[in-house]
Short mmCIF file of N, CA and C and ligand atoms in Angstrom, two decimals:
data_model
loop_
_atom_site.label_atom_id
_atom_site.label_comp_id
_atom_site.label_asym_id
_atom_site.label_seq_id
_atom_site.Cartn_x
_atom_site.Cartn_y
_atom_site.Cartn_z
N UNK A 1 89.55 85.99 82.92
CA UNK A 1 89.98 84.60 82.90
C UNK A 1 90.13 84.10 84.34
N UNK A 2 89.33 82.65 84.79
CA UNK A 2 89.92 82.40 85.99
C UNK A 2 90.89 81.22 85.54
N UNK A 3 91.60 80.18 87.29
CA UNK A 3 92.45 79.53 87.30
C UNK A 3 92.55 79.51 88.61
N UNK A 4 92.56 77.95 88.96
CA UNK A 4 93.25 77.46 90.11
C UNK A 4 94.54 77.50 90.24
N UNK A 5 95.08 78.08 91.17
CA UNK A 5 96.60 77.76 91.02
C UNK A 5 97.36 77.40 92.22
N UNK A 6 98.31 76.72 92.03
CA UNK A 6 98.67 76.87 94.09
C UNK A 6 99.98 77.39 94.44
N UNK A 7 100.85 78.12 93.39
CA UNK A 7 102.35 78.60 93.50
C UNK A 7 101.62 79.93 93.58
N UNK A 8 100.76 81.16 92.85
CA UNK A 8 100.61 82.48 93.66
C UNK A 8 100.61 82.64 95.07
N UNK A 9 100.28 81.78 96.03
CA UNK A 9 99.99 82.09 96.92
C UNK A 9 100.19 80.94 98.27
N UNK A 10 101.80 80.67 98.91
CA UNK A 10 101.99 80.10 99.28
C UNK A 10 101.19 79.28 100.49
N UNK A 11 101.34 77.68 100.30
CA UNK A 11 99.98 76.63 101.54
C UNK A 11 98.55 76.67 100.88
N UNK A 12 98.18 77.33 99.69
CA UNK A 12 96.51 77.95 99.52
C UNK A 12 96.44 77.33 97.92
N UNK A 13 95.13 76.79 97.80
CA UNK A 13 94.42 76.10 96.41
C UNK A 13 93.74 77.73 96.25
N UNK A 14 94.51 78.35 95.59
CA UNK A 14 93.49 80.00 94.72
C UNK A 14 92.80 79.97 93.87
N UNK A 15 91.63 80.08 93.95
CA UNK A 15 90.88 80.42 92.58
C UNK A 15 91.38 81.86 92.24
N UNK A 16 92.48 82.00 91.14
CA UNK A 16 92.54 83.20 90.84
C UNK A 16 91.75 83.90 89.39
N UNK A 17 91.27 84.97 89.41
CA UNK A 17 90.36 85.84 88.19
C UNK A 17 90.88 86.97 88.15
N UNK A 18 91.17 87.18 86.89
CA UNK A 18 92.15 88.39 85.83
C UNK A 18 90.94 89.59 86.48
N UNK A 19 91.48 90.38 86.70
CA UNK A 19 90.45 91.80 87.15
C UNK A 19 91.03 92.79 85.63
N UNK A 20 90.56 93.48 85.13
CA UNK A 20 90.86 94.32 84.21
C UNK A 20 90.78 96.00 84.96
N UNK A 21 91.09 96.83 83.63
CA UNK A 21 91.16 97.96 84.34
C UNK A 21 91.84 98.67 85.14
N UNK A 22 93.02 97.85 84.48
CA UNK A 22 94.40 97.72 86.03
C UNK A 22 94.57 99.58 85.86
N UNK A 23 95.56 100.10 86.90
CA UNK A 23 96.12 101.53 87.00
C UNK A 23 97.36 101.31 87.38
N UNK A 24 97.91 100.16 86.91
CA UNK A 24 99.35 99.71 87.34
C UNK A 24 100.09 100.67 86.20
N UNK A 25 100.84 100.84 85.98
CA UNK A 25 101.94 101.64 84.70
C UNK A 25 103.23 100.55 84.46
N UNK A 26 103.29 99.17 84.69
CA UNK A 26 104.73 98.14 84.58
C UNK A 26 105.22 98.77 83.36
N UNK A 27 106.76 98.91 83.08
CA UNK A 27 107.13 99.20 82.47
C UNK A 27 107.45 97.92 81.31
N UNK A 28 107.44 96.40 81.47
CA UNK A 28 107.54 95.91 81.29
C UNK A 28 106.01 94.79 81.38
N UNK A 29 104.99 95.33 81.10
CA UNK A 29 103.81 94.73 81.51
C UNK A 29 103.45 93.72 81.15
N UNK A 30 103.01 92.70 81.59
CA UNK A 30 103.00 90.88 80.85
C UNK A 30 101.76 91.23 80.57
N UNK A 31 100.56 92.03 80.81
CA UNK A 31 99.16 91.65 80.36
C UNK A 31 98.73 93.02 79.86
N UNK A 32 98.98 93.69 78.77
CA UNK A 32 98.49 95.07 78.69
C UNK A 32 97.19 94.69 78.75
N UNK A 33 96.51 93.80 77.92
CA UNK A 33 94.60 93.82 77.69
C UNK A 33 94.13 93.93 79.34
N UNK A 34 94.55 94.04 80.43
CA UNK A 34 94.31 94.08 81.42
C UNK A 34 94.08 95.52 81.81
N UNK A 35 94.63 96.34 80.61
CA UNK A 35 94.57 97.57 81.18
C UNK A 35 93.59 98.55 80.73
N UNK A 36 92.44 97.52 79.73
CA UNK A 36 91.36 98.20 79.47
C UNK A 36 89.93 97.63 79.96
N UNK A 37 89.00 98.04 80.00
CA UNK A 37 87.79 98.12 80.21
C UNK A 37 87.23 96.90 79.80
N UNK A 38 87.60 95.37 79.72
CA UNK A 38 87.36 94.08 79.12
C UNK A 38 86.40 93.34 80.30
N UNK A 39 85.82 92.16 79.71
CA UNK A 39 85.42 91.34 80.48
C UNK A 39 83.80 91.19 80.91
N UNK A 40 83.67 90.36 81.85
CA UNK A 40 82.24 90.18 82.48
C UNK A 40 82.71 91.10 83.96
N UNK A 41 81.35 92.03 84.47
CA UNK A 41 81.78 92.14 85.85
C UNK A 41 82.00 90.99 86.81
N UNK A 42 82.62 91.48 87.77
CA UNK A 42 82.31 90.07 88.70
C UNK A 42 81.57 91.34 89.59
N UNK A 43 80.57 89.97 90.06
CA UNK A 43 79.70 90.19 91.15
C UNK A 43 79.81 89.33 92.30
N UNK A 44 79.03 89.30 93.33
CA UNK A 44 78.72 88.62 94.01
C UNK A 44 78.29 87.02 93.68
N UNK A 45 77.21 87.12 93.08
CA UNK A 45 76.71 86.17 92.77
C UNK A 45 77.87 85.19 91.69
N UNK A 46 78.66 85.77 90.60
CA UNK A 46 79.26 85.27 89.90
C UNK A 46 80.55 84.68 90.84
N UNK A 47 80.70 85.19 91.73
CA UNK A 47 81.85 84.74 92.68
C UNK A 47 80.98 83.27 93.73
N UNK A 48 80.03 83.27 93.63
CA UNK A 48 79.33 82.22 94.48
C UNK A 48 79.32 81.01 93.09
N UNK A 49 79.36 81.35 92.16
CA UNK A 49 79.25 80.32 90.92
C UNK A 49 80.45 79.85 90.86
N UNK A 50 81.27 80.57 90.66
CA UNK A 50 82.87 80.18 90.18
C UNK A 50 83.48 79.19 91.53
N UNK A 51 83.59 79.36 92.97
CA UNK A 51 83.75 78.38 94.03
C UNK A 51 82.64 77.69 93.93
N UNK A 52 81.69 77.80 93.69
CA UNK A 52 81.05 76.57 93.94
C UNK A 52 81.44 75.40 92.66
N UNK A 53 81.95 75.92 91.47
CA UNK A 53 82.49 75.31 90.52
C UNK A 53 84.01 74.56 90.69
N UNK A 54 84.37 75.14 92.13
CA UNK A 54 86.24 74.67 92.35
C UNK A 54 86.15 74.63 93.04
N UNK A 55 85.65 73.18 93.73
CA UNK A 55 85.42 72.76 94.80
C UNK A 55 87.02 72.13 95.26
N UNK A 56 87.03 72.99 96.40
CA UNK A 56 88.58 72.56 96.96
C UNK A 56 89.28 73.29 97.39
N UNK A 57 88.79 74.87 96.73
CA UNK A 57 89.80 76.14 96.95
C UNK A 57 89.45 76.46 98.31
N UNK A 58 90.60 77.24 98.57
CA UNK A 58 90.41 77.34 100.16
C UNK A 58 91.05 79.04 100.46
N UNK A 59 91.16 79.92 99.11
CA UNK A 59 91.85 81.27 99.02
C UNK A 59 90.92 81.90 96.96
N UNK A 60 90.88 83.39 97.85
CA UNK A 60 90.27 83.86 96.68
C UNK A 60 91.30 84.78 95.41
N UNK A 61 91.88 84.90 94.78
CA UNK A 61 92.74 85.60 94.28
C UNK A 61 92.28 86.81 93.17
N UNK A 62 92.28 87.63 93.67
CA UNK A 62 91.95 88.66 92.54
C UNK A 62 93.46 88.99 92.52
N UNK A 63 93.40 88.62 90.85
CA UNK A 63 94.60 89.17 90.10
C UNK A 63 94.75 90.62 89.66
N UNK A 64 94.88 91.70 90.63
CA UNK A 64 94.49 93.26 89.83
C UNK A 64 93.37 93.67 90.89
N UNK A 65 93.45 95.37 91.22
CA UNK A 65 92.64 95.92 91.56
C UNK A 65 91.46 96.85 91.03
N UNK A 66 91.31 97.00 90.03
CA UNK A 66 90.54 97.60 89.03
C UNK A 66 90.59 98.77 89.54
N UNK A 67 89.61 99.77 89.02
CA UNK A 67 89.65 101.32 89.67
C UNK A 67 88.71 101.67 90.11
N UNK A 68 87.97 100.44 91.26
CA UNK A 68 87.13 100.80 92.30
C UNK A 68 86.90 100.48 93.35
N UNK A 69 88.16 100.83 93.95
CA UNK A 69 87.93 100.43 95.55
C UNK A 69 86.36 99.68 96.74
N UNK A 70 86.00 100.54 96.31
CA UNK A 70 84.67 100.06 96.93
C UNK A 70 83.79 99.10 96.50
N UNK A 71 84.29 98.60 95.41
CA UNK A 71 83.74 97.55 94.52
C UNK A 71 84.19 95.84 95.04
N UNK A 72 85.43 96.62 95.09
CA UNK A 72 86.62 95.30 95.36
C UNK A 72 86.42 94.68 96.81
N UNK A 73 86.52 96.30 97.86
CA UNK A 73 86.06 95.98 99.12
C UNK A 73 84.97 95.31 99.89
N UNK A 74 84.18 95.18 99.01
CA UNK A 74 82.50 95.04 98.95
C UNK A 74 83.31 93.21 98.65
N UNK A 75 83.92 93.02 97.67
CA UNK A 75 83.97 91.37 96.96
C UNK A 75 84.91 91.01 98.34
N UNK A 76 85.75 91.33 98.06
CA UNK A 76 86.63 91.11 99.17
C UNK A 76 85.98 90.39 100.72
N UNK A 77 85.30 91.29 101.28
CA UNK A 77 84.58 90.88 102.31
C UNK A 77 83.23 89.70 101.93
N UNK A 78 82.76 89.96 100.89
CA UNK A 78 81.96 88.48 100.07
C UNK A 78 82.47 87.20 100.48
N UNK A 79 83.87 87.50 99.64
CA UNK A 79 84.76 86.35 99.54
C UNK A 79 85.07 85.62 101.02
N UNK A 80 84.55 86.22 102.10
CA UNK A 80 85.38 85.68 103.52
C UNK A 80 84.04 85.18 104.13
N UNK A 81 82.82 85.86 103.73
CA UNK A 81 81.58 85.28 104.44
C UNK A 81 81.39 83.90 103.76
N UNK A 82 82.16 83.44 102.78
CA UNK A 82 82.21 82.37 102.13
C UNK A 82 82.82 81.39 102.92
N UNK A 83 84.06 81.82 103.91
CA UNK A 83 84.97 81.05 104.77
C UNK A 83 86.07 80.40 103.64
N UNK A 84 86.24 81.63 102.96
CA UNK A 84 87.63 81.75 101.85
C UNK A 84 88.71 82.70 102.59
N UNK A 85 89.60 82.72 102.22
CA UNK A 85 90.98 83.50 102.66
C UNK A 85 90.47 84.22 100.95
N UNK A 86 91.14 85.82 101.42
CA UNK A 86 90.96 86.56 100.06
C UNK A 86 92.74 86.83 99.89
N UNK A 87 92.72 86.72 98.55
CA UNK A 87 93.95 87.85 97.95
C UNK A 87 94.07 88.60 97.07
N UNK A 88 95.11 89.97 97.29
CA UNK A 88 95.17 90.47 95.74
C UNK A 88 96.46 90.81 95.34
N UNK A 89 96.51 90.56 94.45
CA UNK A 89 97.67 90.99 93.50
C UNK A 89 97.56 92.57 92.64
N UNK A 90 98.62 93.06 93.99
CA UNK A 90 98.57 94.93 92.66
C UNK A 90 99.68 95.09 92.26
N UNK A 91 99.63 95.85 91.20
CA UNK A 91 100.58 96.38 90.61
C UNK A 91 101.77 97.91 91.10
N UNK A 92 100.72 98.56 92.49
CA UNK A 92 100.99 99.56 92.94
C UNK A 92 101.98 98.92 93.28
N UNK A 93 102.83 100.65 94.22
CA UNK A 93 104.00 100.39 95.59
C UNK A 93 103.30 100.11 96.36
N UNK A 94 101.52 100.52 96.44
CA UNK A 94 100.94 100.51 97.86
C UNK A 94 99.68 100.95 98.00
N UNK A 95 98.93 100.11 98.42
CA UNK A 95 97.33 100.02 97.98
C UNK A 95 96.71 100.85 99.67
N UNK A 96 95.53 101.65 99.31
CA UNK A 96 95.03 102.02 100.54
C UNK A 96 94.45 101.34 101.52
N UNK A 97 94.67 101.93 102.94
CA UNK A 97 94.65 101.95 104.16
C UNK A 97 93.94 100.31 104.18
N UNK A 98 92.48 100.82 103.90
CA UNK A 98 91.22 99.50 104.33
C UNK A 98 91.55 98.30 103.60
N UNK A 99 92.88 98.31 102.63
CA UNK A 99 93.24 97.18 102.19
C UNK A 99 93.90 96.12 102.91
N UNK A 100 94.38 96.53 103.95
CA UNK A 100 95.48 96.01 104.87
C UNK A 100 94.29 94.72 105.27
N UNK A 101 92.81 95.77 105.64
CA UNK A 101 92.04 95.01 106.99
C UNK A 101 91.45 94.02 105.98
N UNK A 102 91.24 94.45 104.46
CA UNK A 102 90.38 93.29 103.65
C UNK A 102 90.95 91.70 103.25
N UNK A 103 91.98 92.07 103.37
CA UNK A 103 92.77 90.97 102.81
C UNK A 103 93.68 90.11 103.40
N UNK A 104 93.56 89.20 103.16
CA UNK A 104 94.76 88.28 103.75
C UNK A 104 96.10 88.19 103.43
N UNK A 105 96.06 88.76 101.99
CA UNK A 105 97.44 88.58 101.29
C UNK A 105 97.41 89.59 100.36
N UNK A 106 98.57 90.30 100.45
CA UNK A 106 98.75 91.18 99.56
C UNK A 106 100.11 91.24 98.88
N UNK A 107 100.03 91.46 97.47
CA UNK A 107 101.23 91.51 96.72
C UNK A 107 101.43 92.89 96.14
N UNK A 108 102.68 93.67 96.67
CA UNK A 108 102.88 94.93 95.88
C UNK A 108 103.91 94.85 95.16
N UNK A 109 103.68 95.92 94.38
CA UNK A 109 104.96 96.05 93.42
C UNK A 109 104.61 96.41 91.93
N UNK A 110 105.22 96.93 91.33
CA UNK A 110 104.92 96.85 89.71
C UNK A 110 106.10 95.51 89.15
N UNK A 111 105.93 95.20 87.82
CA UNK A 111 106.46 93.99 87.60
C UNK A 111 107.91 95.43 86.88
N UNK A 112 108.72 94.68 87.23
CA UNK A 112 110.46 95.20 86.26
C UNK A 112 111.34 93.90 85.96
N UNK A 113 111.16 94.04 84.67
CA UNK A 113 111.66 92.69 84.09
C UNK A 113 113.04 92.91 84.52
N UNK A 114 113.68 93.82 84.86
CA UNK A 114 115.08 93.72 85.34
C UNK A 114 115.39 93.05 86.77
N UNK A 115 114.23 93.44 87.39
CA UNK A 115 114.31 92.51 88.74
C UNK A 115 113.84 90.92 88.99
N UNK A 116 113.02 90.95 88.08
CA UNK A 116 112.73 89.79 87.84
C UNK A 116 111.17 89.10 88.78
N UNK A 117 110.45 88.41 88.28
CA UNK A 117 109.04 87.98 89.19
C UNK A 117 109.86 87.96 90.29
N UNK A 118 108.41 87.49 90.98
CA UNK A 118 108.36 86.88 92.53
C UNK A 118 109.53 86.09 93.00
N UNK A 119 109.24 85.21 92.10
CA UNK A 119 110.10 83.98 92.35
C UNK A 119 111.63 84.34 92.39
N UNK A 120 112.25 85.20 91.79
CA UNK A 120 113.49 85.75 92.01
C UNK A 120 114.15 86.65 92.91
N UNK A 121 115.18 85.90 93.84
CA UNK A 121 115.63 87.00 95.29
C UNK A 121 115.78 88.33 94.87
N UNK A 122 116.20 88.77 93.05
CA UNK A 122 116.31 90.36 93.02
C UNK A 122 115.01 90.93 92.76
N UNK A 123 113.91 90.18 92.70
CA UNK A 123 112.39 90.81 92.68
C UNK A 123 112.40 91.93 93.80
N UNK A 124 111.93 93.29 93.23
CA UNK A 124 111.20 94.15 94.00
C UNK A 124 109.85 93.99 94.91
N UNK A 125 109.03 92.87 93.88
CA UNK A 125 107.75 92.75 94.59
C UNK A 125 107.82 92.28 95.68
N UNK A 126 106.40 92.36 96.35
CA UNK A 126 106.87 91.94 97.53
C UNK A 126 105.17 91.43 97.95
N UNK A 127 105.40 89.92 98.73
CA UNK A 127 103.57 89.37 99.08
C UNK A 127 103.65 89.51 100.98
N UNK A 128 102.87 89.49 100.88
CA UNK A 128 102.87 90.12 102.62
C UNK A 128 101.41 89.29 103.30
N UNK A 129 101.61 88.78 104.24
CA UNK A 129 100.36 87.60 105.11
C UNK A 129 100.26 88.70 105.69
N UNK A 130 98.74 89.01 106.05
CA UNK A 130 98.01 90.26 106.95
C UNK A 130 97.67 89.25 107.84
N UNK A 131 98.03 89.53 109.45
CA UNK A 131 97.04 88.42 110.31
C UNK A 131 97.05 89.74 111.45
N UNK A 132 95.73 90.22 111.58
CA UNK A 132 95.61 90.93 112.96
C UNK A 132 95.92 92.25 112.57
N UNK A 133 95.75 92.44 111.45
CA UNK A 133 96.40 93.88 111.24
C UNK A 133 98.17 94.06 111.24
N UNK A 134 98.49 92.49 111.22
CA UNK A 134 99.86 92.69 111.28
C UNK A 134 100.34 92.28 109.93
N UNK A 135 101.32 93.17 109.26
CA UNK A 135 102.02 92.53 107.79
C UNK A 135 103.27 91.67 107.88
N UNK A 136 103.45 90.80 107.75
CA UNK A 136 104.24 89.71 107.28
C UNK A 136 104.90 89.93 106.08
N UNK A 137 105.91 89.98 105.44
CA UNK A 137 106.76 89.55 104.36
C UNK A 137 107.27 88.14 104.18
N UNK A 138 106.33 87.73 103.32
CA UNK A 138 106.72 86.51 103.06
C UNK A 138 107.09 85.93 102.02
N UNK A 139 107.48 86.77 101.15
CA UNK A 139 108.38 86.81 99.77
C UNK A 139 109.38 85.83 99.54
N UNK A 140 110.04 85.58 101.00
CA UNK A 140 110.84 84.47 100.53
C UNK A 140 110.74 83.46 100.57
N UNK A 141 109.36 82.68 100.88
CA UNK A 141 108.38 81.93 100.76
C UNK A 141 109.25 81.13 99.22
N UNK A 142 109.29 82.17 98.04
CA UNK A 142 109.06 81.84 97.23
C UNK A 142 110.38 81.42 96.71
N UNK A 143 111.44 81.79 97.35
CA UNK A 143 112.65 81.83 96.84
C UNK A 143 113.71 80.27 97.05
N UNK A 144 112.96 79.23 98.01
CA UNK A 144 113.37 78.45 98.60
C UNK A 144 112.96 76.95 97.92
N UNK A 145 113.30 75.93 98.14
CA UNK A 145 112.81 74.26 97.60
C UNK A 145 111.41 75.01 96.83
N UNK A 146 110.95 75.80 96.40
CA UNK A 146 109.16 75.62 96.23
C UNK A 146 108.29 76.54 96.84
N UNK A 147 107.24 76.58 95.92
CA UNK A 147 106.46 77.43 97.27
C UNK A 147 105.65 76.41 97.59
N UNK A 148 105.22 76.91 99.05
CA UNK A 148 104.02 75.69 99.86
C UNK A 148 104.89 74.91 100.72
N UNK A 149 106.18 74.83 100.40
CA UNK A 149 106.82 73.73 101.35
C UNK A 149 107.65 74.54 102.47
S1 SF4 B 1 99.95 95.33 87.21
FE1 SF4 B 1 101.55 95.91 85.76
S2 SF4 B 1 102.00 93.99 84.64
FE2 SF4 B 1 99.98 93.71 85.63
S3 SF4 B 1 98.50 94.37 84.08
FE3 SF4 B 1 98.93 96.15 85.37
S4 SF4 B 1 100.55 97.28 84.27
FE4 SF4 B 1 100.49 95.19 83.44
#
């Protein structure tokens, strides 16, 4: 499933797309069908269709990392020769190394309905701005008037 959205990802119009295949374990999981083998691949080319269809976005959002790194890494870097900002949303504590350098934005965490989403100061998760190889926490982005403002 895609979706424009502009509260995932604070200042940024996201085209975000459901990735399946998750390896997240939430104990409390909002999307189990995410955790099987569903969907169209995305490719390259299908990622050049979908922005050229949402004209405006200015950030890529993969919702989920599926279980192939090198797949993702490969889109990931797609997504920027486009002159898109990329993001992803995982479910891990903590995604590997070359993820830091692919992405602009990264969200960790598994979801615990006891802590509550993003949007809540007792949220565990946590979204982080990569600029330079440097991580940012910017979680509380979300906690304030809004996100974006
Ligand atoms: S990251 Fe967690 S909440 Fe999201 S689909 Fe995977 S197990 Fe479910």
């Amino acid at each position: 499933m895609t979706s424009v959205v502009l509260e995932e990802i604070p200042d940024r119009v996201s085209l975000a797309v459901d990735i399946s295949n998750c390896r997240g374990n939430c104990v409390g999981c909002h999307s189990p069908f995410l955790k099987q083998d569903i969907g169209e691949p995305l490719t390259e080319a299908l990622i050049d269709q979908l922005v050229e269809e949402n004209f405006g976005v200015n950030c890529f959002l993969f919702l989920g990392e599926g279980r192939d790194p090198g797949t993702l890494l490969r889109l990931a870097a797609h997504v920027r020769s486009l002159g898109l900002e990329v993001a992803l949303y995982s479910g891990r504590e903590a995604v590997d190394a070359p993820y830091w350098d692919a992405f602009d934005y990264i969200k960790l965490g598994p979801y615990r309905p006891e802590c509550g989403p993003l949007n809540q100061p007792t949220t565990n998760q946590r979204l982080y701005r990569v600029r330079s190889g440097v991580r940012e926490d910017i979680t509380a982005r979300f906690w304030h008037r809004g996100v974006g403002q």
